Coordinates of C-alpha atoms and ligand atoms in Angstrom, one line a residue:
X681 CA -13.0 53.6 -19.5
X682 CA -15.5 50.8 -19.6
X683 CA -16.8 49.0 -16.0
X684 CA -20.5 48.2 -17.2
X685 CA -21.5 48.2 -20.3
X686 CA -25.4 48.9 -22.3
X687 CA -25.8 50.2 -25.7
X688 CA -28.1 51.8 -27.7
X689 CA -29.1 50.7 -30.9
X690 CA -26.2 50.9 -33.2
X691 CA -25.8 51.0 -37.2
X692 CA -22.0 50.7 -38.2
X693 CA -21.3 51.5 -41.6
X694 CA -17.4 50.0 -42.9
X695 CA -16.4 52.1 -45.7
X696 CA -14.3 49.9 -47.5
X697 CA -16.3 46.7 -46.1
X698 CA -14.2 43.9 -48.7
X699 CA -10.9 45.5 -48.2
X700 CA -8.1 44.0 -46.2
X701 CA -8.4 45.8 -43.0
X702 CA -12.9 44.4 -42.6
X703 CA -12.2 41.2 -43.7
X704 CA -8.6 40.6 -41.2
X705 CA -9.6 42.6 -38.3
X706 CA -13.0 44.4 -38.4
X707 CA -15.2 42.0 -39.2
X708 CA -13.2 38.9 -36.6
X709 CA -13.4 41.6 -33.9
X710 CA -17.2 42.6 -34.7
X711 CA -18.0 38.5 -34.1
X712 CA -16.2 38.3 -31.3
X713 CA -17.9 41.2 -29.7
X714 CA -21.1 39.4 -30.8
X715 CA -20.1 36.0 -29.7
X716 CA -19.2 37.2 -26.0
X717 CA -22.2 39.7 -25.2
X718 CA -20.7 43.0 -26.1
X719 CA -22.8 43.7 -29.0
X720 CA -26.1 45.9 -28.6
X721 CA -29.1 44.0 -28.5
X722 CA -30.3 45.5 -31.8
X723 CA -27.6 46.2 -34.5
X724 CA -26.6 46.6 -38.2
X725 CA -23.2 46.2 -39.8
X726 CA -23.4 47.6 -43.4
X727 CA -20.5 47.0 -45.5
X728 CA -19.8 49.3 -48.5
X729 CA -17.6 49.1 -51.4
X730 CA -17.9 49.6 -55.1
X731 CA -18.6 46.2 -56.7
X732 CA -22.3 44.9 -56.5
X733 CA -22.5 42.2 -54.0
X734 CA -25.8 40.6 -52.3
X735 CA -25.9 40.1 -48.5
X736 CA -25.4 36.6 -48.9
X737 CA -22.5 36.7 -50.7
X738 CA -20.6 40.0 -48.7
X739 CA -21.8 37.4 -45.6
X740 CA -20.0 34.7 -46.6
X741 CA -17.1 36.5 -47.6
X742 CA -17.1 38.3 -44.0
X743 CA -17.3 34.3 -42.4
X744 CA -14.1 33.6 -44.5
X745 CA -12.0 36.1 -42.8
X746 CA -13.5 35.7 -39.7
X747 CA -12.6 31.9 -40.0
X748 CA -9.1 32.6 -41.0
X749 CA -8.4 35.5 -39.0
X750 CA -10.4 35.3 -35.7
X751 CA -8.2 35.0 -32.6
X752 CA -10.8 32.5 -31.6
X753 CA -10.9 30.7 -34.4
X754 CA -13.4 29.1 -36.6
X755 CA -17.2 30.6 -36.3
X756 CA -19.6 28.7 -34.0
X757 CA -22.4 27.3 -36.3
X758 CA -25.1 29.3 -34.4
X759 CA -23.4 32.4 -33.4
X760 CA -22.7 33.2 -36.7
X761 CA -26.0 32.9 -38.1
X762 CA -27.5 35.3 -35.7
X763 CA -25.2 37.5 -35.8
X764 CA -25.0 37.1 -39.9
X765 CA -28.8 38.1 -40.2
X766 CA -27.5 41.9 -38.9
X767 CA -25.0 41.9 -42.0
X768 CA -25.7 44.0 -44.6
X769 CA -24.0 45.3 -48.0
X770 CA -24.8 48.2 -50.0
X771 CA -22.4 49.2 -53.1
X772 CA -21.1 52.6 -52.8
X773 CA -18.9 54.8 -54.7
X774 CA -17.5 57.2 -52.6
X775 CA -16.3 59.7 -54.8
X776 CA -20.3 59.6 -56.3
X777 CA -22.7 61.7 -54.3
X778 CA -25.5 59.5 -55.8
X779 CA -24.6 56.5 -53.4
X780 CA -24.7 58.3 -50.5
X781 CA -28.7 58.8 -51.2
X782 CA -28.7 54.8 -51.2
X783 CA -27.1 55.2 -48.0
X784 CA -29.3 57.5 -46.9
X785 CA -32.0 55.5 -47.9
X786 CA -30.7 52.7 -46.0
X787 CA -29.8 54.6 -42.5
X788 CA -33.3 55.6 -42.6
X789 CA -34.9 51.9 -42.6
X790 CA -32.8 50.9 -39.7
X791 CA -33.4 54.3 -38.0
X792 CA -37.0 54.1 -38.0
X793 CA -37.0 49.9 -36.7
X794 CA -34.3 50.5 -34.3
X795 CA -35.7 54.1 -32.5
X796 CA -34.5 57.2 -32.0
X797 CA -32.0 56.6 -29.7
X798 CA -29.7 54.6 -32.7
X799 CA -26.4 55.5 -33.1
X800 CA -24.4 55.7 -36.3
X801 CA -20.3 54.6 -36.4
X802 CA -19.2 55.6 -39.7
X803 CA -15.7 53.3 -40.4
X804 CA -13.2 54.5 -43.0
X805 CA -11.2 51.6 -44.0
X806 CA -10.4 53.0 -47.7
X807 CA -7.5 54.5 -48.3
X808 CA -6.5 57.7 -46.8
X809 CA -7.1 59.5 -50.0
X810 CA -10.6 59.0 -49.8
X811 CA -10.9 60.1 -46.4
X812 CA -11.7 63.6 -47.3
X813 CA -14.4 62.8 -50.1
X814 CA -16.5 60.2 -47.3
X815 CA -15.8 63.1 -44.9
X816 CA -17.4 65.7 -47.2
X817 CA -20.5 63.7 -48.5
X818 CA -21.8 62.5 -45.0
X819 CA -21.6 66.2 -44.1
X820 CA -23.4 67.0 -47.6
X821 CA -26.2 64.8 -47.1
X822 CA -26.5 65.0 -43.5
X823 CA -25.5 61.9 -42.3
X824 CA -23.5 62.8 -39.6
X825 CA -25.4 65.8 -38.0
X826 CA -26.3 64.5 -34.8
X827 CA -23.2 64.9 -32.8
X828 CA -24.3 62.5 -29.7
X829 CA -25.3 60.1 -31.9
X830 CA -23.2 59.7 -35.2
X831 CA -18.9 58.7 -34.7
X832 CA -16.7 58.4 -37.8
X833 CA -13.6 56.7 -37.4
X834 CA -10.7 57.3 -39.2
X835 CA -7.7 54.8 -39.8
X836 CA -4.0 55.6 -40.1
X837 CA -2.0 56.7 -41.6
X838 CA -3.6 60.3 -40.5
X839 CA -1.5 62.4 -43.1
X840 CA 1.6 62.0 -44.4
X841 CA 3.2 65.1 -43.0
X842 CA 2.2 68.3 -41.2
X843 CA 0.3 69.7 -43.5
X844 CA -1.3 67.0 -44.9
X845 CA -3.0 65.9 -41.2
X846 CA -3.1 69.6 -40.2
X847 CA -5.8 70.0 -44.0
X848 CA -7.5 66.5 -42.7
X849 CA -8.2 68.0 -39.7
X850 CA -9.9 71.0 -41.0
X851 CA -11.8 68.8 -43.5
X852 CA -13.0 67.1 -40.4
X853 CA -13.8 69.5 -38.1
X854 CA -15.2 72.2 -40.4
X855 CA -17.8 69.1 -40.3
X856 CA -17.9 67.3 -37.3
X857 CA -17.6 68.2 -33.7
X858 CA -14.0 67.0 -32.3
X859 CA -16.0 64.1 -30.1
X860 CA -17.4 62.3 -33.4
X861 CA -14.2 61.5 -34.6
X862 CA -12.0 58.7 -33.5
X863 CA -8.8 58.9 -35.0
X864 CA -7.8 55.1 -34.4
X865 CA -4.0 54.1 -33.9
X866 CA -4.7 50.4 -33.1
X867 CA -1.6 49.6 -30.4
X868 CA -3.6 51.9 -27.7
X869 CA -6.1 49.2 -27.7
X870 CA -3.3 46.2 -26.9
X871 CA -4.2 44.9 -23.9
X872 CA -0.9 45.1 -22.4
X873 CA -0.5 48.7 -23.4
X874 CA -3.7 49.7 -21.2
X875 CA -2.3 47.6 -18.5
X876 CA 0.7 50.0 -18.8
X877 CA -1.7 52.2 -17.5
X878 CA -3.1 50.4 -14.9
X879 CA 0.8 49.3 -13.4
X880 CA 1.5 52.9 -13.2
X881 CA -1.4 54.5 -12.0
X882 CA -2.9 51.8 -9.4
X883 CA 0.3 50.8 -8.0
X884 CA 2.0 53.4 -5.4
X885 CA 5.4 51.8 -5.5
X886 CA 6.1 53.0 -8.5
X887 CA 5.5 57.2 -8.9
X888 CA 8.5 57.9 -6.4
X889 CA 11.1 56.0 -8.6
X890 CA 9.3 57.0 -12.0
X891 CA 11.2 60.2 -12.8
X892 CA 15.5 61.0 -13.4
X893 CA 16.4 60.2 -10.3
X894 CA 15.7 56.1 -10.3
X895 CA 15.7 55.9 -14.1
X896 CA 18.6 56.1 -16.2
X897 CA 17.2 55.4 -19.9
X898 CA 14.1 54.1 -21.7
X899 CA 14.1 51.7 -24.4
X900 CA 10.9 51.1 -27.2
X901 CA 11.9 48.5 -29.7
X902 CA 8.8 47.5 -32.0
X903 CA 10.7 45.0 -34.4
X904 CA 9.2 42.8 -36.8
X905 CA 10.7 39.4 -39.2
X906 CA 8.6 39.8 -42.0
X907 CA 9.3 42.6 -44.3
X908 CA 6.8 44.6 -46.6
X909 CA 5.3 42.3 -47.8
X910 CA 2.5 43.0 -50.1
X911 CA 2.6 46.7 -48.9
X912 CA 5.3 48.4 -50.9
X913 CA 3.0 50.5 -53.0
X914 CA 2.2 52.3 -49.8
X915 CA 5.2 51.7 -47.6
X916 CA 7.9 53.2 -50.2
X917 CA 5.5 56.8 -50.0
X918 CA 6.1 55.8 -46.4
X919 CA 8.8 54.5 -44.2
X920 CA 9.2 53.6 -40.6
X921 CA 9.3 56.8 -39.5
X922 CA 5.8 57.4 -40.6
X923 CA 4.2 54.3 -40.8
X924 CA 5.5 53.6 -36.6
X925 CA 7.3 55.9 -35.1
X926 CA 4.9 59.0 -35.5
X927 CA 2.0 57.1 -34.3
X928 CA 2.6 54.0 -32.1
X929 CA 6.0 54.4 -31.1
X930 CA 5.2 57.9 -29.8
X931 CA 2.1 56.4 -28.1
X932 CA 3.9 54.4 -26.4
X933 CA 6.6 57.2 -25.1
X934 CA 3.5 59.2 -24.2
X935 CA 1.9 56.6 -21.7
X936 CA 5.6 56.1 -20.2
X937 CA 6.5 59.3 -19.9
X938 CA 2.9 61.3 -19.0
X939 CA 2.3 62.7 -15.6
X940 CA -0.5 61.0 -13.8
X941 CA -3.9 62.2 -14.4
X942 CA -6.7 63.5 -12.2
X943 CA -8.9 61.0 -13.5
X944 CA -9.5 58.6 -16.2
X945 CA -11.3 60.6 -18.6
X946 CA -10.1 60.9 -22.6
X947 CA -9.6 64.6 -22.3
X948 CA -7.6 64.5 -19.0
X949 CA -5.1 61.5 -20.2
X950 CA -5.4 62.8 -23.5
X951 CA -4.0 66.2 -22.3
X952 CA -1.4 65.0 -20.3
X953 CA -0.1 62.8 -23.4
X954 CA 0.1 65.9 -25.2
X955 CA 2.0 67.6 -22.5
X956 CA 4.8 64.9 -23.0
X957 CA 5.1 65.9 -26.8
X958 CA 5.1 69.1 -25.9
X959 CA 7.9 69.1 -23.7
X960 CA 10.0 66.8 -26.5
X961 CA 13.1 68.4 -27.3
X962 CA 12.8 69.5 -31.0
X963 CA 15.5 68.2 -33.4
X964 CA 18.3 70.6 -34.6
X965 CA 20.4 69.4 -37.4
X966 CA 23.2 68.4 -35.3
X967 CA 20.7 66.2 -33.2
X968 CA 19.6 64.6 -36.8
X969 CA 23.3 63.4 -37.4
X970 CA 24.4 62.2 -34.5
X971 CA 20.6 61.0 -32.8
X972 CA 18.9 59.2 -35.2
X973 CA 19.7 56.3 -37.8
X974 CA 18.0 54.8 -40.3
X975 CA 18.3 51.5 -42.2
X976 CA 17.0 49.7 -45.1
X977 CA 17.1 46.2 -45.1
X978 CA 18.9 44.0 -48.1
X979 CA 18.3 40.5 -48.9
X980 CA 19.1 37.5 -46.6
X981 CA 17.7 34.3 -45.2
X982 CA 15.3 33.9 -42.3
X983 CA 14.6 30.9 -40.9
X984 CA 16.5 28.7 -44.1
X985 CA 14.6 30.9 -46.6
X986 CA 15.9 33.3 -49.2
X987 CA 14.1 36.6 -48.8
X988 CA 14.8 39.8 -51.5
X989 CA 16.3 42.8 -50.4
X990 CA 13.5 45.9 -49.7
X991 CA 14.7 47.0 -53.1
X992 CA 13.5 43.9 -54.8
X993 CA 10.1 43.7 -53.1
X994 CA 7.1 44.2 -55.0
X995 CA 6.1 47.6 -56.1
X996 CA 8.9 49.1 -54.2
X997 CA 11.7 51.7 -56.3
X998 CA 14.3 50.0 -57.2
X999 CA 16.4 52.9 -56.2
X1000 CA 14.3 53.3 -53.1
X1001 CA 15.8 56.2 -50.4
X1002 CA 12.6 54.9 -48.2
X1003 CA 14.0 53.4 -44.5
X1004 CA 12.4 50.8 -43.4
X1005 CA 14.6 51.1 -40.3
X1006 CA 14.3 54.1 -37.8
X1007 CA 16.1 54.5 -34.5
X1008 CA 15.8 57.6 -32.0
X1009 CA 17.4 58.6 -28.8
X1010 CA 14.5 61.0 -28.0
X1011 CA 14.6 63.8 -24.7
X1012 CA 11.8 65.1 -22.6
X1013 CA 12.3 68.5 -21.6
X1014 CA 10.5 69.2 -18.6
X1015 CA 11.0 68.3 -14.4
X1016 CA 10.5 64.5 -14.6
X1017 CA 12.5 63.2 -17.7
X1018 CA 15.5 66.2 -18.1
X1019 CA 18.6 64.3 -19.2
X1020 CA 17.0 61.1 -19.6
X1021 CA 17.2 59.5 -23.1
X1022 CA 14.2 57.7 -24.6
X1023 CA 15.9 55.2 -27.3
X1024 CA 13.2 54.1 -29.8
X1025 CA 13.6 51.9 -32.6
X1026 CA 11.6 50.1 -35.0
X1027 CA 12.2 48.3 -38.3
X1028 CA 11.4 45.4 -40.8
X1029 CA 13.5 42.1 -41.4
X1030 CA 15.0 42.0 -38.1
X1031 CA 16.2 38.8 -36.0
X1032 CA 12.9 38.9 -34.1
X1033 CA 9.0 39.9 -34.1
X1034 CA 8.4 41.8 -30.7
X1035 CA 7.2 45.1 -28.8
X1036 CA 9.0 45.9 -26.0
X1037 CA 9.6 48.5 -23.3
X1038 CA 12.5 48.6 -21.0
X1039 CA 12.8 50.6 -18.3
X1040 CA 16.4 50.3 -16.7
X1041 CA 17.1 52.4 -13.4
X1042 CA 20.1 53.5 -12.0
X1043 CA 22.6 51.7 -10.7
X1044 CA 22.8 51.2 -6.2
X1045 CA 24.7 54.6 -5.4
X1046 CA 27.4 52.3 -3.6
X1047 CA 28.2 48.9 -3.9
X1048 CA 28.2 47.0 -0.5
X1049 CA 29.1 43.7 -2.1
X1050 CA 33.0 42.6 -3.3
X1051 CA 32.7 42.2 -7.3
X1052 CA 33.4 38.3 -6.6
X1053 CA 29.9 38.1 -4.8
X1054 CA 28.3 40.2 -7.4
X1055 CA 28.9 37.6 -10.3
X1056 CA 26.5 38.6 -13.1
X1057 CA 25.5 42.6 -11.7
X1058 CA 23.0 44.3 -13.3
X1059 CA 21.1 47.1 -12.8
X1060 CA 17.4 46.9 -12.1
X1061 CA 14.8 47.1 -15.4
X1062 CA 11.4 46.5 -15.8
X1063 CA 10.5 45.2 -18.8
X1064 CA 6.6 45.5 -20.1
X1065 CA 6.4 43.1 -23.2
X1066 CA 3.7 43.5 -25.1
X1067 CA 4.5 40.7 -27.9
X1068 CA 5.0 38.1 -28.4
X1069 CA 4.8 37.5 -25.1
X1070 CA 2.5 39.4 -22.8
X1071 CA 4.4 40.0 -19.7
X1072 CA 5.8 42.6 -16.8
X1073 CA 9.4 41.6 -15.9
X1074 CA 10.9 43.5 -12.7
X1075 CA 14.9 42.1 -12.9
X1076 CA 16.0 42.5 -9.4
X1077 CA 19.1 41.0 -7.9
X1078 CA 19.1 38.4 -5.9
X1079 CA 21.0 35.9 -3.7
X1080 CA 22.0 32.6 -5.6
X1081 CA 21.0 29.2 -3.3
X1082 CA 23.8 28.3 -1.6
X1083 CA 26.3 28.4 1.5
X1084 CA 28.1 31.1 -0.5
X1085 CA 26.8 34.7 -1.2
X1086 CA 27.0 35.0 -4.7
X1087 CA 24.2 37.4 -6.5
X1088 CA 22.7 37.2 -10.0
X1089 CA 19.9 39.0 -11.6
X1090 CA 16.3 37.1 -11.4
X1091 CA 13.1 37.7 -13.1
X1092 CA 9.4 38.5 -11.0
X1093 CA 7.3 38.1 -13.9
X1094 CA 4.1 39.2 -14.0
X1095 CA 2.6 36.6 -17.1
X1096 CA -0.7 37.3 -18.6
X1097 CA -0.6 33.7 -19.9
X1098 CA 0.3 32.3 -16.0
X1099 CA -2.0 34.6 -14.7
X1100 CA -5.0 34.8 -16.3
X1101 CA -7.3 32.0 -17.9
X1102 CA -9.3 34.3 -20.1
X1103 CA -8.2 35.0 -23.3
X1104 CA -7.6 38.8 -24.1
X1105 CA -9.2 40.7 -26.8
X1106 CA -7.9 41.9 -30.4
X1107 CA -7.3 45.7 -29.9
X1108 CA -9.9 46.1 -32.5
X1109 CA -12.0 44.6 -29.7
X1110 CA -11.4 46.8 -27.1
X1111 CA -11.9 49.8 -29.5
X1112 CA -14.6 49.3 -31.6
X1113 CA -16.5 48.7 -28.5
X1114 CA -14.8 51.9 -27.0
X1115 CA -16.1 53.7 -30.0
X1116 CA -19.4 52.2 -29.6
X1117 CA -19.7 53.2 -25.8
X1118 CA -18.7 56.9 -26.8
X1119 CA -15.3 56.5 -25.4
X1120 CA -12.3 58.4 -26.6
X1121 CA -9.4 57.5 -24.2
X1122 CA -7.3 55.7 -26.8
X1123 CA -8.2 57.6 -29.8
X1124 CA -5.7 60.2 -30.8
X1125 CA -6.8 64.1 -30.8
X1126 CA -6.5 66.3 -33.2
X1127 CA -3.4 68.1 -31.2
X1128 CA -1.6 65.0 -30.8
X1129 CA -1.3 63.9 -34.4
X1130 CA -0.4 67.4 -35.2
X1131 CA 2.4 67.8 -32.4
X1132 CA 3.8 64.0 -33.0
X1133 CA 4.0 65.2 -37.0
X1134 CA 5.6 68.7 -35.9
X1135 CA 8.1 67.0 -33.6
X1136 CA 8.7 64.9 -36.6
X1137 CA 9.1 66.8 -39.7
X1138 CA 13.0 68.0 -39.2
X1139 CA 14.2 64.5 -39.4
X1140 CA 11.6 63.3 -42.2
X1141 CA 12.9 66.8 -44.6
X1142 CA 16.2 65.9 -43.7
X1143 CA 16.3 62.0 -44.4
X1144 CA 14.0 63.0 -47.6
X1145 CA 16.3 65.7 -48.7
X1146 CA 19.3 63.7 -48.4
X1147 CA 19.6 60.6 -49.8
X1148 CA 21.5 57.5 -47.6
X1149 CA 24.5 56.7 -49.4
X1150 CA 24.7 53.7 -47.5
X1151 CA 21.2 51.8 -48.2
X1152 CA 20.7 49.0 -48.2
X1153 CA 22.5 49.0 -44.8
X1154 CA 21.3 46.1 -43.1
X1155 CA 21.2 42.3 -43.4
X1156 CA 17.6 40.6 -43.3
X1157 CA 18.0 38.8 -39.9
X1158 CA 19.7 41.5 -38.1
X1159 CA 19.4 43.9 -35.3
X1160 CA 19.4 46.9 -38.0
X1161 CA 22.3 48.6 -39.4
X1162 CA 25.4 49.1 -37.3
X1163 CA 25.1 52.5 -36.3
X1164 CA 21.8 52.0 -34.4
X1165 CA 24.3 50.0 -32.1
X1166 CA 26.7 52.6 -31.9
X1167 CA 23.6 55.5 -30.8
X1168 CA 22.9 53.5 -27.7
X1169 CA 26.4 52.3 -27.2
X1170 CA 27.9 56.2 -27.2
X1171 CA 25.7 56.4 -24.4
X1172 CA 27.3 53.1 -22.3
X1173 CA 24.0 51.2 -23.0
X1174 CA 22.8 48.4 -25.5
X1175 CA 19.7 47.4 -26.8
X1176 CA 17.8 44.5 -25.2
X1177 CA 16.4 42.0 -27.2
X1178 CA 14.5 38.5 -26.5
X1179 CA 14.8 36.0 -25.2
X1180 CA 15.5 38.7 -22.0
X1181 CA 19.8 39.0 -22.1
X1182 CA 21.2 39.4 -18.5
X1183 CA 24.6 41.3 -18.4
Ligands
NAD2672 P1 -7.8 47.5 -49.2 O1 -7.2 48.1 -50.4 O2 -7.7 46.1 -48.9 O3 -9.3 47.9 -49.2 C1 -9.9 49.1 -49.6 C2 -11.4 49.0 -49.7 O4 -11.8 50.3 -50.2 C3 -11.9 47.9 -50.6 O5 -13.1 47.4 -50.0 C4 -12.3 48.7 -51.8 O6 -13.3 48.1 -52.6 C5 -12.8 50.0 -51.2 N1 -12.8 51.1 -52.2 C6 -11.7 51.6 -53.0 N2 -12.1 52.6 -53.7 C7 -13.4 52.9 -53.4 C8 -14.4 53.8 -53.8 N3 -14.1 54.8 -54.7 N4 -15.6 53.8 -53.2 C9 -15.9 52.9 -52.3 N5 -15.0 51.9 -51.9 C10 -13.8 51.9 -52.4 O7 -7.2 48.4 -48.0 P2 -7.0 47.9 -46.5 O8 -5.8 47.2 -46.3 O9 -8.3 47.3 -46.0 O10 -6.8 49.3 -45.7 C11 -7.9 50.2 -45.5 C12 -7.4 51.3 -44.6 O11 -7.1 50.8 -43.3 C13 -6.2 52.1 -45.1 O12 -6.3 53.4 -44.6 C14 -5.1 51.4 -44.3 O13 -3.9 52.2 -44.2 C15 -5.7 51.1 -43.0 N6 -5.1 50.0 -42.3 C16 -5.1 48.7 -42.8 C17 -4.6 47.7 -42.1 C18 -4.6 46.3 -42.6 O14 -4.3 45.4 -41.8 N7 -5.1 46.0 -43.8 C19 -4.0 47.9 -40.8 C20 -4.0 49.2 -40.3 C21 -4.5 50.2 -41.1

């Protein structure tokens, strides 16, 4: 947890520095940082890739995305050229131990002008497959040795089952110390998300109603409009099970559903996540059938446009058995959450793009009012929004204006937008700058990816084993196929969507 901030002379090294990833996200949140004072006073930022590029060239490549891509828009004249003059580029191959004595070469230069006290972020934004071969060559040529000083951080997805994140992590650690690597999954670093932390833990209203007793269920819905896109190489291997639910979805049942720490440091709110996938109640093959669902979406029309059907997207199987709709009514097995379901569900071409978290508690335990007073009743939620709005909604009842007593539900909203002037940062923000400060808080361990893909791997061998009959299953501008309704609605609940729906 930052509160003051003052850095050491840092080199950050973007593997993969004119992919996608740098030129969208890395690079916009590296200016930013720049641009409001969060940089260290002396820095480098050298991109790699394969294909020979000067510094003026990979700079003005870096400006384009930054321009199109940057929260904050186009670069200020000024800014960027200072902050330009600490770009580098040096081609590497990664699979050729050669380049890493260019690299070598280059660390060195800024080493000896910056000091010894300069720290080295190694970013992997290549594809996972090459994670492994960067991993083993800065071990190889020493790059990486000084375990105070040298961070590599390692995008998702972290494996593609088990075993696959389970061998990345030995590759990993065999090399580096647990606190070098930063294993990023980039919703912990949504602003709203930390300040899911901060409503629970700095408010003391809340703790004695967080538990069975207030709460009857818990709803995560990450949906999205748009639908693969340009990704089907990777999503097809993939699937929403992977590609959300293992990672951010779980994050976000974790910070719900953890115990309060004793403090704010990574390990201790780190632990305590782990504890909550710990005490998940592992799936049995009757719990596959009857608690989870999945979709995949066929073609339709959002917003008066034609859009194809997952199957007809680009570089996707045409017989695809990949969902790219996943709902979950999850337990957590231990004092606070027995009996309470955790409905999750996430999936592409829906009706709407948001993140939300609804938290709806039991009903009053006897109703004082006549059901003609009690017009629209509904039971009291909280809803935490984290896009596209950024909000905290408490619906409470209240007492319609009027000689009569009539009740209806009504909103206090806590609005980021109404509240605060200042504009929040990009997660990449908040966690580059994390990783740059040494702080692992909202970095995954190497225990929780490996639990979250345990807890996982019974529903992904049976949806892979068995093929749905049904797909496609689901209309593009839809709430997902029919039985993701009918999980929730067994149960007497429903999903709630945007714009909020009162009962
Ligand atoms: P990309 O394909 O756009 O970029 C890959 C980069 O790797 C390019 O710069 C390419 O030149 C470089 N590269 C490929 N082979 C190389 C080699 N042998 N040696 C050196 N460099 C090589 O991919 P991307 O979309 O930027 O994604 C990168 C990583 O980030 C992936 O792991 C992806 O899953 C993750 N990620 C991307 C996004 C995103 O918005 N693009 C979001 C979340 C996570």
């Amino acid at each position: 947890m930052k509160t003051s901030i003052s850095l050491n002379p840092t080199i950050i090294v973007i593997f993969g520095g004119t992919g996608d990833l740098n030129l969208r996200k890395l690079a916009p949140a590296l200016y930013n940082l720049y641009a409001e004072g969060y940089m260290p006073e002396k820095f480098a930022i050298i991109g790699t890739a394969r294909r020979p590029l000067t510094d003026v060239k990979f700079r003005e490549t870096l400006m384009e995305g930054v321009n199109s891509f940057s929260r904050t828009g186009k670069v200020h004249k000024e800014k960027w050229d200072n902050f330009s003059q600490n770009v580098h580029y040096n081609p590497i191959d990664v699979k050729d131990s050669a380049s890493f004595d260019t690299l070598k070469d280059t660390l060195d230069k800024f080493k000896n002008e910056f000091g010894p006290d300069t720290q080295i972020v190694y970013y992997l934004a290549v594809s996972p497959d090459l994670f492994p071969s960067i991993a083993k060559r800065l071990a190889k040529f020493k790059l990486a040795e000084n375990e105070d000083n040298c961070r590599i951080v390692v995008e998702k997805p972290f494996g593609k089952d088990l075993e696959t994140a389970r061998e990345l992590n030995e590759i990993l650690r065999e090399r580096f110390k647990e606190k070098q690597i930063y294993r990023i999954d980039h919703y912990l670093g949504k602003e709203t998300v930390q300040n899911i932390m901060a409503f629970r833990f700095a408010n003391s209203f809340l703790e004695p109603l967080w538990n069975r007793n207030y709460i009857d269920h818990v709803q995560i819905s990450v949906t999205e409009q748009l639908g693969v896109g340009d990704r089907g190489g990777y999503y097809d291997g993939s699937g929403a099970l992977r590609d959300m639910i293992q990672n951010h979805l779980l994050q976000l049942l974790c910070i719900i559903g953890m115990e309060t720490p004793i403090n704010f440091d990574a390990d201790e709110i780190r632990d305590k996540k782990v504890d909550v996938l710990k005490a998940m109640r592992p799936f049995s093959a009757e719990d596959i059938r009857f608690n989870t669902v999945r979709g995949q979406y066929t073609k339709g029309w959002i917003r008066g446009d034609e859009v194809p059907g997952y199957r007809s997207e680009k570089d996707v199987d045409k017989q695809s058995n990949t969902e790219t709709f996943a709902a979950i009514k999850f337990f957590v097995d231990n004092w606070r959450w027995k009996g309470i379901p955790f409905y999750v569900r996430t999936g592409k071409r829906l009706s709407q793009t948001s993140s939300l978290i609804t938290i709806q508690f039991k009903d009053v335990p006897h109703q004082v009012f006549p059901a003609s007073v009690a017009e629209h009743w509904q039971q009291n939620r909280l809803i935490i929004s984290i896009q596209p709005e950024m909000s905290i909604r408490l619906q409470v009842q209240g007492k319609r204006p009027g000689l009569d007593m009539t009740l209806n539900p009504v909103d206090m909203v806590f609005d980021y937008k109404g509240t605060y002037t200042t504009e929040s940062p990009e997660a990449y923000e908040t966690l580059l700058l994390d990783v740059m400060t040494g702080d692992q808080t909202q970095f995954m361990r190497a225990d929780q990816v490996e639990i979250a893909w345990e807890l996982l791997m019974p529903v992904i061998n049976a949806w892979e084993s068995k093929k749905s009959l049904s797909f496609p299953n689901y209309a593009a501008d839809s709430w997902g196929p029919e039985d993701a309704e009918a999980l929730i609605a067994r149960d007497g609940f429903h999903w709630f969507t945007l714009p909020l729906n009162k009962d």
